[in-house]
Coordinates of C-alpha atoms in Angstrom, one line a residue:
Chain A
M1 CA 18.0 55.9 -114.5
R2 CA 20.8 53.4 -113.1
S3 CA 20.8 53.4 -109.3
L4 CA 23.6 52.2 -106.5
P5 CA 24.1 49.6 -104.5
R6 CA 23.6 50.6 -101.0
L7 CA 26.7 49.2 -98.4
E8 CA 24.7 46.7 -96.3
G9 CA 25.3 46.3 -92.6
D10 CA 24.4 47.2 -89.0
P11 CA 27.5 49.3 -87.5
G12 CA 25.0 49.2 -84.2
T13 CA 23.9 45.4 -84.4
V14 CA 28.2 44.4 -85.3
L15 CA 29.3 46.6 -82.1
G16 CA 26.7 44.1 -80.4
Q17 CA 28.1 41.5 -81.7
A18 CA 31.4 43.3 -80.1
A19 CA 30.8 43.8 -77.1
R20 CA 28.8 40.4 -77.4
L21 CA 32.6 39.2 -77.7
R22 CA 34.4 40.7 -74.9
A23 CA 32.3 39.6 -72.9
L24 CA 33.0 35.9 -73.2
A25 CA 37.0 36.9 -73.8
D26 CA 36.6 37.9 -70.0
R27 CA 35.2 35.0 -69.1
A28 CA 38.0 33.5 -70.7
E29 CA 40.3 35.3 -68.4
A30 CA 38.9 34.5 -65.6
L31 CA 38.4 31.0 -66.3
R32 CA 42.4 31.3 -66.9
D33 CA 42.9 33.2 -63.3
T34 CA 41.0 30.3 -61.5
T35 CA 42.4 27.6 -63.2
L36 CA 45.9 30.1 -62.7
G37 CA 45.1 30.7 -58.9
L38 CA 45.2 25.8 -58.8
R39 CA 48.0 25.6 -58.6
A40 CA 47.9 26.8 -54.6
A41 CA 46.5 23.8 -54.0
R42 CA 48.7 20.6 -51.7
W43 CA 48.9 17.2 -54.0
D44 CA 52.1 15.9 -54.5
G45 CA 51.7 13.0 -54.6
P46 CA 52.5 11.5 -58.0
A47 CA 48.4 11.8 -59.7
G48 CA 48.6 15.1 -58.6
V49 CA 52.1 15.6 -60.4
A50 CA 50.0 14.2 -63.4
F51 CA 47.1 16.4 -62.6
A52 CA 48.6 19.3 -62.9
S53 CA 50.6 18.3 -65.5
R54 CA 46.7 18.1 -67.4
L55 CA 45.9 21.5 -65.6
A56 CA 48.9 23.5 -66.4
V57 CA 47.7 22.8 -70.2
L58 CA 44.7 24.9 -69.1
P59 CA 45.4 28.1 -68.8
P60 CA 48.0 29.0 -71.9
V61 CA 44.8 27.6 -73.8
L62 CA 42.1 29.9 -72.1
G63 CA 45.0 32.8 -72.5
E64 CA 44.5 32.2 -76.2
V65 CA 41.1 31.9 -76.6
A66 CA 40.9 34.9 -74.2
R67 CA 43.0 36.7 -76.4
R68 CA 41.3 34.9 -79.3
L69 CA 37.8 36.5 -78.5
G70 CA 38.9 40.1 -77.2
G71 CA 41.3 40.7 -80.7
A72 CA 37.9 39.5 -83.1
S73 CA 35.9 42.3 -80.1
D74 CA 38.5 44.6 -80.9
E75 CA 39.0 43.5 -84.3
L76 CA 34.9 44.5 -85.2
R77 CA 34.8 47.8 -83.5
G78 CA 37.1 49.1 -85.2
L79 CA 35.1 47.6 -88.4
A80 CA 31.3 48.7 -87.0
G81 CA 33.3 52.7 -86.8
S82 CA 34.5 52.2 -90.8
L83 CA 31.2 50.7 -91.4
E84 CA 29.4 53.3 -89.5
D85 CA 31.2 56.6 -92.1
L86 CA 31.2 54.4 -95.5
Q87 CA 27.4 53.5 -95.0
R88 CA 27.1 56.9 -94.3
R89 CA 29.8 58.6 -97.5
V90 CA 28.5 55.6 -99.4
L91 CA 24.0 57.2 -98.8
A92 CA 25.0 60.0 -99.4
A93 CA 26.7 58.1 -103.0
V94 CA 23.3 56.3 -104.3
L95 CA 21.2 59.3 -102.8
A96 CA 23.2 62.8 -105.0
H97 CA 23.5 60.2 -107.9
E98 CA 19.8 59.0 -108.2
A99 CA 18.7 63.0 -107.3
A100 CA 21.3 64.1 -110.3
W101 CA 19.9 60.8 -113.3
L102 CA 16.7 62.6 -112.0
E103 CA 17.0 65.8 -113.0
V104 CA 19.1 64.9 -115.9
E105 CA 15.6 62.5 -117.9
Q106 CA 14.1 66.1 -116.5
W107 CA 16.2 68.9 -118.8
A108 CA 15.9 66.0 -121.1
R109 CA 12.4 66.2 -121.4
R110 CA 12.3 69.9 -121.3
A111 CA 14.7 70.4 -124.1
S112 CA 13.0 68.2 -126.2
A113 CA 9.4 70.1 -125.6
E114 CA 11.7 73.9 -125.9
P115 CA 11.0 75.2 -129.5
D116 CA 12.9 77.7 -128.9
E117 CA 16.8 77.0 -129.9
T118 CA 18.5 79.2 -127.1
L119 CA 16.3 77.7 -124.5
R120 CA 16.9 74.3 -125.2
A121 CA 20.2 75.3 -125.7
A122 CA 20.1 75.4 -122.0
H123 CA 17.9 72.5 -120.9
R124 CA 20.7 70.7 -122.9
A125 CA 23.2 72.7 -121.2
A126 CA 21.4 72.1 -117.4
E127 CA 21.1 68.3 -117.9
R128 CA 24.6 67.6 -119.0
E129 CA 25.3 69.5 -115.5
W130 CA 23.4 66.8 -113.7
A131 CA 24.3 64.2 -116.0
R132 CA 28.6 64.6 -113.8
A133 CA 27.3 65.9 -110.9
G134 CA 26.0 62.6 -111.5
A135 CA 28.6 60.9 -112.8
A136 CA 30.9 62.6 -109.6
A137 CA 28.4 60.5 -107.2
A138 CA 28.9 57.8 -109.1
T139 CA 32.8 58.0 -108.3
A140 CA 31.9 59.1 -104.6
H141 CA 30.6 56.2 -104.9
H142 CA 33.3 53.7 -106.3
V143 CA 35.7 55.1 -103.7
A144 CA 33.7 54.7 -100.4
M145 CA 32.8 51.5 -102.0
E146 CA 36.1 50.7 -102.7
E147 CA 37.9 51.9 -99.3
W148 CA 35.2 49.3 -97.7
R149 CA 36.1 46.4 -99.1
A150 CA 40.3 47.6 -98.2
V151 CA 38.4 48.0 -94.6
D152 CA 36.8 44.7 -95.4
A153 CA 40.2 43.1 -96.3
R154 CA 42.3 44.5 -93.7
C155 CA 39.7 43.3 -90.9
A156 CA 40.0 39.9 -92.2
A157 CA 43.8 40.0 -92.1
A158 CA 43.7 40.8 -88.9
L159 CA 40.7 38.7 -87.5
R160 CA 42.4 35.7 -89.5
A161 CA 45.7 36.0 -87.9
L162 CA 44.4 36.0 -84.9
T163 CA 44.0 32.2 -85.8
L164 CA 47.4 32.0 -85.3
D165 CA 48.1 30.4 -82.0
S166 CA 47.8 27.3 -80.7
L167 CA 44.8 26.5 -81.1
A168 CA 45.2 24.2 -83.8
D169 CA 44.6 20.8 -83.3
T170 CA 47.1 19.5 -80.9
T171 CA 44.7 21.4 -78.1
A172 CA 42.3 19.0 -76.9
Y173 CA 45.9 16.2 -77.8
R174 CA 48.1 18.3 -75.7
L175 CA 45.3 18.6 -73.2
W176 CA 44.5 14.3 -73.0
H177 CA 48.1 13.5 -72.9
A178 CA 50.1 15.8 -71.3
G179 CA 52.1 14.0 -68.4
H180 CA 50.8 10.8 -68.8
D181 CA 55.1 10.1 -68.7
V182 CA 54.9 10.9 -65.0
L183 CA 51.5 8.5 -64.8
A184 CA 54.5 5.4 -66.0
A185 CA 56.9 6.5 -62.9
G186 CA 57.2 4.9 -60.5
V187 CA 55.1 6.1 -57.1
S188 CA 56.9 5.5 -54.0
V189 CA 55.4 6.8 -50.8
T190 CA 57.0 8.8 -47.7
A191 CA 55.3 9.4 -44.2
W192 CA 54.1 12.9 -44.2
G193 CA 51.4 14.4 -41.2
P194 CA 48.2 12.9 -40.7
L195 CA 49.1 11.0 -43.3
K196 CA 52.3 8.9 -42.1
P197 CA 50.3 5.4 -41.6
L198 CA 49.2 5.5 -45.5
S199 CA 53.1 4.5 -46.2
T200 CA 52.5 1.3 -46.3
L201 CA 48.1 1.2 -47.0
G202 CA 48.5 3.9 -49.0
A203 CA 50.6 3.2 -51.9
V204 CA 48.3 -0.1 -53.0
G205 CA 46.5 3.4 -52.7
V206 CA 47.5 5.3 -55.2
A207 CA 48.8 2.6 -57.5
A208 CA 44.7 1.5 -57.8
M209 CA 43.3 5.0 -58.8
E210 CA 46.6 6.0 -60.9
V211 CA 45.3 2.9 -63.1
G212 CA 41.5 3.8 -62.0
F213 CA 42.9 7.7 -63.4
R214 CA 44.5 6.8 -66.2
V215 CA 40.9 4.8 -67.2
A216 CA 38.7 7.8 -65.7
W217 CA 41.0 9.8 -68.8
D218 CA 40.4 7.4 -71.0
E219 CA 44.5 7.0 -71.1
G220 CA 44.7 4.7 -73.7
E221 CA 41.8 1.7 -73.8
W222 CA 40.5 0.2 -70.9
S223 CA 41.1 -3.7 -73.0
G224 CA 44.4 -3.0 -73.1
I225 CA 44.7 -3.1 -70.2
A226 CA 42.5 -6.1 -69.5
L227 CA 44.8 -8.2 -71.9
E228 CA 47.9 -7.2 -69.0
S229 CA 45.4 -8.2 -66.2
V230 CA 43.7 -11.6 -67.7
L231 CA 46.0 -14.0 -65.4
L232 CA 46.2 -12.4 -62.5
V233 CA 41.7 -12.7 -61.1
A234 CA 40.4 -12.9 -58.3
G235 CA 42.0 -11.4 -55.1
P236 CA 40.9 -10.3 -52.2
A237 CA 41.5 -6.6 -52.4
S238 CA 40.2 -6.6 -56.1
S239 CA 36.8 -9.1 -55.4
T240 CA 36.3 -6.1 -53.0
L241 CA 36.1 -3.6 -55.8
R242 CA 34.9 -5.4 -58.6
K243 CA 31.6 -5.6 -55.7
A244 CA 32.3 -1.4 -55.4
A245 CA 32.0 -1.8 -59.1
A246 CA 28.3 -3.4 -58.8
A247 CA 26.9 -2.1 -56.3
Q248 CA 27.8 1.1 -58.4
R249 CA 28.1 3.4 -54.8
L250 CA 30.3 2.3 -53.0
P251 CA 33.6 4.9 -52.8
L252 CA 37.0 3.4 -54.7
G253 CA 38.8 4.7 -51.8
R254 CA 37.1 3.1 -49.4
R255 CA 36.8 0.0 -50.4
L256 CA 40.7 0.1 -51.4
V257 CA 41.4 0.6 -47.7
R258 CA 38.7 -2.3 -46.5
G259 CA 40.0 -4.7 -49.2
A260 CA 43.3 -4.0 -49.4
G261 CA 44.3 -4.2 -46.0
E262 CA 48.3 -3.9 -44.6
S263 CA 49.0 -7.2 -46.1
L264 CA 49.7 -5.4 -49.3
L265 CA 52.6 -5.1 -51.2
D266 CA 54.5 -1.7 -50.1
G267 CA 55.5 0.2 -52.5
V268 CA 53.5 -0.8 -55.6
S269 CA 53.7 1.4 -58.9
P270 CA 52.5 0.5 -62.3
R271 CA 56.8 -0.3 -63.6
R272 CA 55.6 -3.1 -60.1
I273 CA 52.6 -3.6 -62.1
L274 CA 54.1 -4.8 -65.3
A275 CA 56.8 -6.5 -63.4
E276 CA 54.4 -8.7 -62.1
R277 CA 52.5 -9.6 -65.0
E278 CA 55.5 -10.5 -66.7
A279 CA 56.5 -12.8 -64.0
A280 CA 52.6 -14.0 -63.6
K281 CA 52.8 -14.3 -67.8
E282 CA 55.9 -17.6 -66.8
L283 CA 54.2 -18.4 -64.0
A284 CA 50.5 -19.1 -66.5
D285 CA 52.9 -21.0 -68.7
A286 CA 54.3 -22.9 -66.5
L287 CA 51.9 -24.0 -65.0
A288 CA 50.2 -24.6 -68.8
A289 CA 53.0 -26.6 -68.9
E290 CA 52.6 -28.9 -65.3
R291 CA 48.9 -29.6 -66.2
A292 CA 50.1 -30.8 -70.0
A293 CA 52.4 -33.1 -67.8
A294 CA 49.3 -34.3 -65.6
V295 CA 47.4 -34.8 -68.5
A296 CA 49.7 -36.6 -68.8
R297 CA 50.5 -38.5 -65.3
V298 CA 46.6 -38.3 -64.0
G299 CA 47.2 -41.4 -62.8
S300 CA 48.9 -39.5 -60.4
A301 CA 47.8 -37.1 -56.8
A302 CA 49.7 -34.5 -57.6
G303 CA 48.7 -34.3 -61.7
R304 CA 45.8 -34.4 -60.8
R305 CA 46.2 -32.2 -57.9
L306 CA 47.8 -29.7 -60.4
L307 CA 45.0 -30.3 -62.8
D308 CA 42.0 -29.5 -60.5
A309 CA 43.6 -26.6 -59.2
R310 CA 44.4 -25.3 -63.0
L311 CA 40.6 -26.2 -63.5
R312 CA 40.2 -23.5 -61.1
V313 CA 41.8 -20.4 -62.0
E314 CA 40.7 -20.6 -65.7
Q315 CA 37.4 -20.5 -64.3
A316 CA 38.1 -18.2 -62.0
V317 CA 39.6 -16.0 -64.8
E318 CA 36.3 -16.4 -66.9
Q319 CA 33.9 -15.6 -64.4
A320 CA 35.8 -12.3 -63.2
L321 CA 36.7 -11.8 -67.0
R322 CA 32.9 -11.4 -67.8
D323 CA 31.7 -9.6 -64.7
D324 CA 35.1 -7.1 -65.4
V325 CA 34.2 -7.5 -68.8
R326 CA 30.2 -6.5 -69.1
T327 CA 31.6 -3.4 -65.9
L328 CA 33.8 -1.4 -68.0
R329 CA 31.2 -1.9 -71.7
R330 CA 27.8 -1.0 -68.8
G331 CA 29.6 0.5 -66.7
T332 CA 30.0 4.2 -65.1
A333 CA 33.8 6.1 -64.9
E334 CA 33.2 5.1 -61.8
Q335 CA 32.3 1.8 -62.2
R336 CA 35.7 2.0 -64.8
A337 CA 37.7 3.6 -62.0
L338 CA 36.8 0.4 -60.3
V339 CA 38.3 -1.9 -61.7
A340 CA 40.6 -1.4 -62.7
G341 CA 42.1 -0.2 -60.0
A342 CA 41.3 -4.0 -58.7
W343 CA 43.4 -4.4 -61.7
A344 CA 46.1 -3.2 -60.7
V345 CA 45.6 -4.8 -56.6
D346 CA 45.8 -7.9 -58.8
G347 CA 48.7 -6.9 -60.7
A348 CA 50.2 -6.6 -57.6
T349 CA 49.2 -9.2 -55.8
R350 CA 48.3 -12.3 -57.4
A351 CA 51.3 -12.8 -59.1
G352 CA 53.0 -13.9 -55.5
S353 CA 50.0 -16.1 -54.2
V354 CA 50.6 -17.6 -57.8
A355 CA 53.7 -18.4 -57.4
A356 CA 53.7 -20.0 -54.1
K357 CA 51.1 -21.9 -55.2
V358 CA 53.4 -23.3 -58.2
R359 CA 56.5 -23.3 -56.3
E360 CA 53.7 -26.5 -53.4
A361 CA 53.0 -28.2 -56.0
R362 CA 56.0 -28.1 -57.8
S363 CA 58.4 -29.8 -55.1
T364 CA 55.6 -32.2 -54.5
R365 CA 55.6 -32.9 -57.1
A366 CA 59.0 -33.4 -57.5
G367 CA 58.6 -35.2 -53.3
E368 CA 56.3 -38.0 -55.2
A369 CA 58.8 -38.5 -57.9
G370 CA 61.7 -38.5 -55.2
E371 CA 59.1 -41.2 -53.9
V372 CA 57.8 -43.1 -57.2
A373 CA 61.7 -43.3 -58.1
R374 CA 63.0 -45.0 -54.8
Chain B
M1 CA 59.8 8.8 -57.5
S2 CA 57.8 11.8 -55.9
S3 CA 56.2 12.3 -52.4
F4 CA 53.4 12.3 -51.7
S5 CA 51.1 14.7 -49.5
V6 CA 48.0 16.1 -49.7
D7 CA 45.2 17.4 -48.4
P8 CA 42.0 16.2 -49.7
A9 CA 40.3 18.9 -48.4
E10 CA 41.7 21.1 -51.2
V11 CA 41.5 18.2 -54.3
L12 CA 38.2 18.4 -53.6
A13 CA 37.9 22.2 -53.9
V14 CA 40.1 21.9 -57.1
A15 CA 37.9 19.2 -58.5
R16 CA 35.0 22.3 -57.7
A17 CA 36.8 24.5 -59.9
V18 CA 37.9 22.8 -62.4
E19 CA 34.0 21.8 -62.9
D20 CA 33.5 25.4 -63.0
A21 CA 35.8 25.9 -65.4
A22 CA 34.4 23.2 -67.8
A23 CA 31.0 24.8 -67.7
G24 CA 32.3 27.6 -68.9
L25 CA 33.9 26.3 -71.8
A26 CA 30.6 25.0 -72.4
D27 CA 29.3 28.3 -72.3
L28 CA 32.1 29.6 -74.0
A29 CA 31.0 26.8 -76.7
A30 CA 27.5 28.3 -76.3
G31 CA 28.3 31.8 -76.9
S32 CA 30.8 32.5 -79.8
G33 CA 29.7 29.0 -81.1
D34 CA 26.9 30.3 -82.6
D35 CA 25.8 32.1 -86.1
R36 CA 24.3 35.0 -85.3
V37 CA 28.9 36.6 -84.6
T38 CA 28.8 38.3 -88.5
D39 CA 25.0 39.2 -87.9
G40 CA 25.1 43.1 -89.5
L41 CA 28.3 42.0 -91.5
P42 CA 28.3 43.9 -94.8
T43 CA 28.6 39.5 -96.7
G44 CA 33.1 39.7 -97.2
A45 CA 35.4 38.4 -96.5
A46 CA 36.0 39.6 -92.8
A47 CA 32.6 38.5 -92.8
T48 CA 34.1 34.6 -93.8
A49 CA 37.4 35.2 -91.3
L50 CA 35.9 36.0 -88.3
R51 CA 33.4 32.6 -88.6
E52 CA 36.8 31.3 -88.9
V53 CA 38.2 32.6 -86.2
V54 CA 35.1 32.2 -83.3
G55 CA 34.6 29.0 -85.0
G56 CA 36.9 27.2 -85.7
W57 CA 37.6 26.2 -82.7
R58 CA 34.0 25.7 -81.8
R59 CA 35.4 22.1 -83.1
Q60 CA 37.9 21.3 -80.7
Q61 CA 35.9 22.7 -78.0
G62 CA 34.0 19.6 -76.7
A63 CA 37.0 17.9 -76.8
L64 CA 38.1 20.9 -74.3
A65 CA 35.1 21.1 -72.1
R66 CA 35.0 16.8 -71.8
S67 CA 38.3 16.4 -71.1
V68 CA 38.6 19.2 -68.5
A69 CA 35.0 18.1 -67.1
G70 CA 36.5 15.2 -67.1
L71 CA 39.3 15.8 -65.4
G72 CA 37.3 17.8 -62.7
D73 CA 36.0 14.4 -62.6
A74 CA 39.2 12.4 -61.6
A75 CA 39.6 15.1 -58.8
R76 CA 36.5 14.8 -57.0
L77 CA 37.3 10.6 -56.8
A78 CA 41.3 11.1 -55.8
G79 CA 40.0 13.8 -53.3
S80 CA 36.8 11.2 -52.1
A81 CA 39.3 8.3 -52.4
Y82 CA 41.8 10.7 -49.9
L83 CA 39.6 11.7 -48.1
A84 CA 38.2 8.0 -47.1
V85 CA 41.5 6.8 -47.1
E86 CA 42.6 9.9 -44.1
S87 CA 39.4 8.9 -42.1
E88 CA 40.2 5.3 -42.9
V89 CA 43.1 5.8 -41.0
T90 CA 42.3 8.4 -38.8
G91 CA 39.9 6.1 -37.7
S92 CA 41.7 3.0 -36.9
M93 CA 44.1 5.2 -34.6
G94 CA 41.4 5.7 -32.6
G95 CA 39.8 8.9 -34.2
G96 CA 39.4 11.5 -34.0
G97 CA 42.1 14.0 -35.4

């Protein structure tokens, strides 16, 4: 007897999976509503704007997640219904087919054993009748299975259509990089309510925090920032931050305020830090030229002082870099942010003090040169 | 040029909400990423497509959850820093308010 295949699957389990996906979709929907509600928070500084830009990407992403999971749930529920119906029809066809062929075999045996020609002809007629019934059952089975394949293909197409959303490879990138341009914008601190004194202190804090956030968010490679700041080390504010990073326990803002002090420049921005860095590079080059001249004229007192100063700066750079690099390689996210904040403060302050020293050294040397000339 | 006005408590509340969202995303990832999603389905095109639909963005879920968690961390760091700045400033003005 030829046995027809049954339609596998368990509609009850499929319905359970549909319910599970629906629950996940509802969860994604709730998360979307939560993130939408966060827009009301008062955080209007540049960091807040950057944060909001990043956050703004979340609701649509979560909406797409909800749509995808919810859509999959609906499709599964429909599929489970069709599966149950078609399984019933396929099973009926399989059983009818089996029964028909049992009858066919039985009537065939009877016909073979029947000596009476009339009865034998009647048995053969019954055998053919059951064979037709078996063939009809096989046809019904085929039709039901074809119907299932069509339902399966339709469902697959509908499911695949759900993937045509923006949950593609760009999602993480968009979330990661949205607001990057905002971070590069200038930072301006204006007086506002109880935070008014921040117009003096806060600018440095905000600028440093922006850089800190960039590191915390892995915005670019920290080593890039390190290279930018390599010439600018060991300011009082940044050394406090570095100590905080080393101590692993001090909040960024508190140390920033204590370390930065009122003497720091107002209106510091990442762009300003960049400009200061360029200025510092020029000064460093100038220092190197001065050093070469000093080595050539090492007999002069100004030359020796410049040489000593240059060596001290280099040693400070080396030591600070060694410590910073160690922290950046092995430290926690907060430690890295603190060190980045230190660089930011350095970038805003060291150029000015180095420039003053260089001017002073040049002036001294010019004076000595003038005396020699006389 | 941007103005600067912030309520540290709100920023910290945002941080908490975002951290919750990150945890929710991680739950989503854990819930939807398993192989059980096609349980009960006959082998066929729909089962394959379902794995793609539900499991396809699983590759992103880790990065997404980490991004959101990082966002929460950043907000918490910012909230704490703003709070510290504010209390420092309040203290320097004689404290109290």
